[in-house]
Short mmCIF file of C-alpha atoms in Angstrom, two decimals:
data_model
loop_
_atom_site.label_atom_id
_atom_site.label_comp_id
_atom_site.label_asym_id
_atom_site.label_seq_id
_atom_site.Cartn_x
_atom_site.Cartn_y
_atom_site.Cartn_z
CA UNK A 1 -12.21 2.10 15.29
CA UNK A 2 -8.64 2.48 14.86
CA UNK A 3 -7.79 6.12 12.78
CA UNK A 4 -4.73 7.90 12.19
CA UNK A 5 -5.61 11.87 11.79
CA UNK A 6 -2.93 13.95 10.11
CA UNK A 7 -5.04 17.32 9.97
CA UNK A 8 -2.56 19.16 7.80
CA UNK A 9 -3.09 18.03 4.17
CA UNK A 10 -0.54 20.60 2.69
CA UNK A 11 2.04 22.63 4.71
CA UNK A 12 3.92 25.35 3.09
CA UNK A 13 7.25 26.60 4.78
CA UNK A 14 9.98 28.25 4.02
CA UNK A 15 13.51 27.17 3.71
CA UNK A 16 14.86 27.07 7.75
CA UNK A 17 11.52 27.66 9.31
CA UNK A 18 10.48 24.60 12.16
CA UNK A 19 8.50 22.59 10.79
CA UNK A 20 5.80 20.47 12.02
CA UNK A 21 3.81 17.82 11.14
CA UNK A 22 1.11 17.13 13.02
CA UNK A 23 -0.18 13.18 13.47
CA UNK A 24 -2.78 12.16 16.15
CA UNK A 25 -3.38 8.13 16.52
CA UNK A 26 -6.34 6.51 18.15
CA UNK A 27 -5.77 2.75 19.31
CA UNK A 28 -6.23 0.46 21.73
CA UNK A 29 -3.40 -0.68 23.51
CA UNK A 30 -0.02 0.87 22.89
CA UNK A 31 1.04 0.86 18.62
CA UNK A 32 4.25 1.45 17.15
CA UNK A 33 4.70 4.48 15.65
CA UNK A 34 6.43 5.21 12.10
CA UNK A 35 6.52 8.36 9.75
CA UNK A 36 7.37 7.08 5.80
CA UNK A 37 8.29 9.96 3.31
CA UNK A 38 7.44 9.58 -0.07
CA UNK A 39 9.72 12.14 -2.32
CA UNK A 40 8.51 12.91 -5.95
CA UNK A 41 8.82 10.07 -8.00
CA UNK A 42 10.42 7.95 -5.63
CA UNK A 43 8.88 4.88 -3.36
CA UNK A 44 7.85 5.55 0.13
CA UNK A 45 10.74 4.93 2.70
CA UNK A 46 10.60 4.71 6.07
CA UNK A 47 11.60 7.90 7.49
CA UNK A 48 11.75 6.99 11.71
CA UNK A 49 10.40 5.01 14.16
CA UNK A 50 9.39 5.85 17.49
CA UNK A 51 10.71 2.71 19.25
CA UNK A 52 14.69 2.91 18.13
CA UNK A 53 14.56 7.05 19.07
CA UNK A 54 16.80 8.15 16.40
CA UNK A 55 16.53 11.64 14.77
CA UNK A 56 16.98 11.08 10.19
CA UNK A 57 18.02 14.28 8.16
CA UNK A 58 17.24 16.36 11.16
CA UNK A 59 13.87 14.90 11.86
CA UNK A 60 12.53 13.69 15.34
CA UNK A 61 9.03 12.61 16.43
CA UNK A 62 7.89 12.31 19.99
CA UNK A 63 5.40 10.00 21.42
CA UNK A 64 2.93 11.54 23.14
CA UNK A 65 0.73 9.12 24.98
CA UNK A 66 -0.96 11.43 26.79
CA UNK A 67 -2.78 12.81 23.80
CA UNK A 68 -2.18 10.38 21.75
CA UNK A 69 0.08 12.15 19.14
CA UNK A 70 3.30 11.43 17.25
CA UNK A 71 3.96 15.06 15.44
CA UNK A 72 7.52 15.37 13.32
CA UNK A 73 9.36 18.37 13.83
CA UNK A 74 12.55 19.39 12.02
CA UNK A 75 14.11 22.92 13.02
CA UNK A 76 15.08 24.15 9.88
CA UNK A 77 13.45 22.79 6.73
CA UNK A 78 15.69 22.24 3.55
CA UNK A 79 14.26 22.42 0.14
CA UNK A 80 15.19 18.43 -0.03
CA UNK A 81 12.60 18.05 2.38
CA UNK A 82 9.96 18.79 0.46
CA UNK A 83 8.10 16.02 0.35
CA UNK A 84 4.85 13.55 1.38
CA UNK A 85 4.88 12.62 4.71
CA UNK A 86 2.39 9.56 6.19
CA UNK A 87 2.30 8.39 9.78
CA UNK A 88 1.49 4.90 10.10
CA UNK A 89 0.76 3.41 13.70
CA UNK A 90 1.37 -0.26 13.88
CA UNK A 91 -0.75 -2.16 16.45
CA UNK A 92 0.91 -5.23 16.38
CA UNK A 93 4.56 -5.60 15.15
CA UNK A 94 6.44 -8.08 12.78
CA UNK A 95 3.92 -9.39 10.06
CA UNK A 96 0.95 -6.82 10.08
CA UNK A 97 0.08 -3.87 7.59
CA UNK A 98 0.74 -0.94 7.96
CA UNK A 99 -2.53 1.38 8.15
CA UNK A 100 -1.42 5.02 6.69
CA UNK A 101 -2.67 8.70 7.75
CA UNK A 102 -4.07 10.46 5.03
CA UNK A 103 -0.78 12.50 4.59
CA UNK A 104 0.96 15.65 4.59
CA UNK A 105 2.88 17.93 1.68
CA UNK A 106 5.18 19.32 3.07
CA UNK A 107 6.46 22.64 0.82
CA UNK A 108 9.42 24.26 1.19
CA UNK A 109 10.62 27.15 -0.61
CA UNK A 110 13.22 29.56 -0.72
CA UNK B 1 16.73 -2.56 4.13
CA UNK B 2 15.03 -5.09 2.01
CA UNK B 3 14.99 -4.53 -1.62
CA UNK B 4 11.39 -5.03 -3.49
CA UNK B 5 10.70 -4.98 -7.09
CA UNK B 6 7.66 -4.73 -8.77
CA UNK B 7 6.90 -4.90 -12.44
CA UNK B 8 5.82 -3.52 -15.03
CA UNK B 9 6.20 -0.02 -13.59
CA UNK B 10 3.58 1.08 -15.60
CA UNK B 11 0.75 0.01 -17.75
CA UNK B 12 -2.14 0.40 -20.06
CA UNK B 13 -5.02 -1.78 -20.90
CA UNK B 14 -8.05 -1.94 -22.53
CA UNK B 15 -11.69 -1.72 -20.55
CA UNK B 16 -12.30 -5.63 -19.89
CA UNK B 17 -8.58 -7.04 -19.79
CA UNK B 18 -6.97 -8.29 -16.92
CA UNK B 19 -3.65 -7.24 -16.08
CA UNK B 20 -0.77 -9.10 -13.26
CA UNK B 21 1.48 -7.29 -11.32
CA UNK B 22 4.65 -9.04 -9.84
CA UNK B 23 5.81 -8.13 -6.32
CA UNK B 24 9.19 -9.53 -5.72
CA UNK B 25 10.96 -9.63 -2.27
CA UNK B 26 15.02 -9.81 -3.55
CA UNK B 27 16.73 -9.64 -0.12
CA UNK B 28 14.50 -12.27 1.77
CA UNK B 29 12.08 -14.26 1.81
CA UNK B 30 8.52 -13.06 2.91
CA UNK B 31 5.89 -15.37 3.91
CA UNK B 32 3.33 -12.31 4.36
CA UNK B 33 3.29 -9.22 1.33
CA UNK B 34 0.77 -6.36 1.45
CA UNK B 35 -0.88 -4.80 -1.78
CA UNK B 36 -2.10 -1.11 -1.44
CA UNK B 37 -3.60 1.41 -4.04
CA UNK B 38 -2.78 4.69 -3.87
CA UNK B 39 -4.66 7.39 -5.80
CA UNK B 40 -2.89 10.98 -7.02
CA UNK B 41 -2.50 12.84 -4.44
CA UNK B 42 -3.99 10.49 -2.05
CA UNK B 43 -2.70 8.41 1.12
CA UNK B 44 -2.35 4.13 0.24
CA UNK B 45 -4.70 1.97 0.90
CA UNK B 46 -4.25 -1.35 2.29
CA UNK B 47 -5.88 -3.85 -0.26
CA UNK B 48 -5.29 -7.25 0.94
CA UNK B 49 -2.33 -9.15 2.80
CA UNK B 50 -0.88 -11.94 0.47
CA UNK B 51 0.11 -15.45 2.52
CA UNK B 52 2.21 -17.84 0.83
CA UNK B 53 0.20 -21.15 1.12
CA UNK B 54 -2.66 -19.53 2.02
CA UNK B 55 -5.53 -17.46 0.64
CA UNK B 56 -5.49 -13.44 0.58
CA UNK B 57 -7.01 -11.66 3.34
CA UNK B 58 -8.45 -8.51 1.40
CA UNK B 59 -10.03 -5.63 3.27
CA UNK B 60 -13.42 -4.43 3.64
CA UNK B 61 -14.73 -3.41 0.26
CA UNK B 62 -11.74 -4.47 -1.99
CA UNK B 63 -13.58 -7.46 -4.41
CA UNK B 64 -11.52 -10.81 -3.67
CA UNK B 65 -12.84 -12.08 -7.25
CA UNK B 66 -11.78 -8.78 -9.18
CA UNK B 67 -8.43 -8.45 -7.71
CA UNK B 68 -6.56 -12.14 -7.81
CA UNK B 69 -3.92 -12.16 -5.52
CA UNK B 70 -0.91 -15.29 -5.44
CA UNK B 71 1.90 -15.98 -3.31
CA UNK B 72 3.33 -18.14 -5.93
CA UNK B 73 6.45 -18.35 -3.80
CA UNK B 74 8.27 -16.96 -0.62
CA UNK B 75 9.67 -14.19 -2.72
CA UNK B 76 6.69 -13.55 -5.40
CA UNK B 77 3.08 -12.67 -4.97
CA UNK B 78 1.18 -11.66 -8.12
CA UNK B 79 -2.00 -9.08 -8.55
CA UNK B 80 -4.51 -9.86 -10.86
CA UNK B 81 -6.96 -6.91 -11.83
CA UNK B 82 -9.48 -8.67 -13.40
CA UNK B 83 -11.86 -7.20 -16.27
CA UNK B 84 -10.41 -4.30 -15.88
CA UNK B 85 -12.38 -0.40 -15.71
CA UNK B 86 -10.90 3.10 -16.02
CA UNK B 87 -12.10 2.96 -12.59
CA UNK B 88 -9.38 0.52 -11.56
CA UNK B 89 -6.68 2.98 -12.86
CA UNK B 90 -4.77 3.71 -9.98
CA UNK B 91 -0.78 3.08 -8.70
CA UNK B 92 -0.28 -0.33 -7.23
CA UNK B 93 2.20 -0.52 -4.82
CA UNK B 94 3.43 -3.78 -2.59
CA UNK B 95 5.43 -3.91 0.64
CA UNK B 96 7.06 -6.55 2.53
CA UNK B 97 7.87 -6.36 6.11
CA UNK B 98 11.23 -6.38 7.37
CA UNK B 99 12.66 -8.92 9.39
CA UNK B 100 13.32 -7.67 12.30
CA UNK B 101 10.92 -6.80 15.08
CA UNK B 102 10.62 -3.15 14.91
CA UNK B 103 7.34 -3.42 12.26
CA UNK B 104 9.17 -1.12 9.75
CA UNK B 105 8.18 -2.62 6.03
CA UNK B 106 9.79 -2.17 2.38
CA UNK B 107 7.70 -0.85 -0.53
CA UNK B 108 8.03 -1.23 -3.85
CA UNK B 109 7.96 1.13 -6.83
CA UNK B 110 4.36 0.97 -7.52
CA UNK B 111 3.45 0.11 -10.70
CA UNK B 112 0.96 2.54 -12.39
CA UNK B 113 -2.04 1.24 -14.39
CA UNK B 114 -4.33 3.21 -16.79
CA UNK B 115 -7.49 1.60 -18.37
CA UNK B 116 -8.69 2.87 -21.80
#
């Protein structure tokens, strides 16, 4: 069955620490991988997306297809980054829901 | 990105009423929507994928009957809850995908619904 693990459910760092956010996929075939961020109060948003490579407010996520992970790393975590974080493989692209990771919080204090 | 609305953004009911939430796609038009629930605290679920011209497609264990969905047009699907319980209290949120091929999709605001 397809699953999307994100073991962390809260992670509590302080401000400029590395942060990490673990996310572990298992699919058949090759999926598309996204992280969304859900601030307080505010919709989700897609955050990035592993096929256009690009790093957003200092985040990046690697494929991993060896072990079948897609973790998000910042290197120095800002307050603003507090936040909810989902990874969301996509098997098949254009047209098909998205199937969300239970989450992570992702803390950051001063 | 796409711009969705949903409304109301929140809402309370009484134990046995139904309730519709709009999902409206402003920037384009979407021939496929997608209804989740999220609860506090907790990830979304995917509840059904709304066609226009066609039936829902709900997901294992979401009741078809209890929660109406209609793609009334390319840019408007509806959710019913139907005989509503404080059971169905929960945040509703849609998403439309974007048009391009990269699979990223738009959500809405969620609309929040509490039943007394």
């Amino acid at each position: 069955a397809q699953r999307v693990t994100q073991p962390e459910k809260l992670l509590s760092v302080f401000k400029g620490a590395p942060v990490e956010l673990k996310c572990n996929y298992s699919y058949s075939g090759s999926p598309e991988l996204f992280w969304y961020v859900q601030y307080s109060r505010q919709r989700l948003q897609l955050l990035l997306r592993h096929i256009s490579r690009e790093s957003i407010k200092g985040f990046t996520a690697d494929l991993n297809k060896g072990e079948t992970s897609f973790h998000l790393k910042k290197p120095f975590a800002q307050e603003e980054d507090s936040a909810m974080y989902y990874c969301a493989p996509l098997e098949n692209q254009a047209g098909t829901a998205l199937i969300f990771g239970k989450g992570t919080t992702l803390s950051v204090s001063s | 990105g796409a711009v969705v609305s949903q409304h109301p953004s929140w809402v309370i009911c009484k134990s046995g009423t139904s309730v519709k939430i709009e999902c409206r796609s402003l920037d384009f038009q979407a021939t496929t929507m997608f209804w989740y629930r999220q609860f506090p605290k907790q990830s979304l679920m995917l509840m059904a994928t709304s066609n226009e011209g066609s039936k829902a497609t709900y997901e294992q264990g979401v009741e078809k009957d209890k929660f109406l969905i209609n793609h009334a047009s390319l840019t408007l699907s509806t959710l019913t809850v139907t005989s509503a319980h404080p059971e169905d209290s929960s945040f509703y949120i849609c998403s439309v995908p974007g048009q391009g091929t990269f699979g990223e999709q738009y959500f809405g605001p969620g609309t929040r619904l509490t039943v007394t």
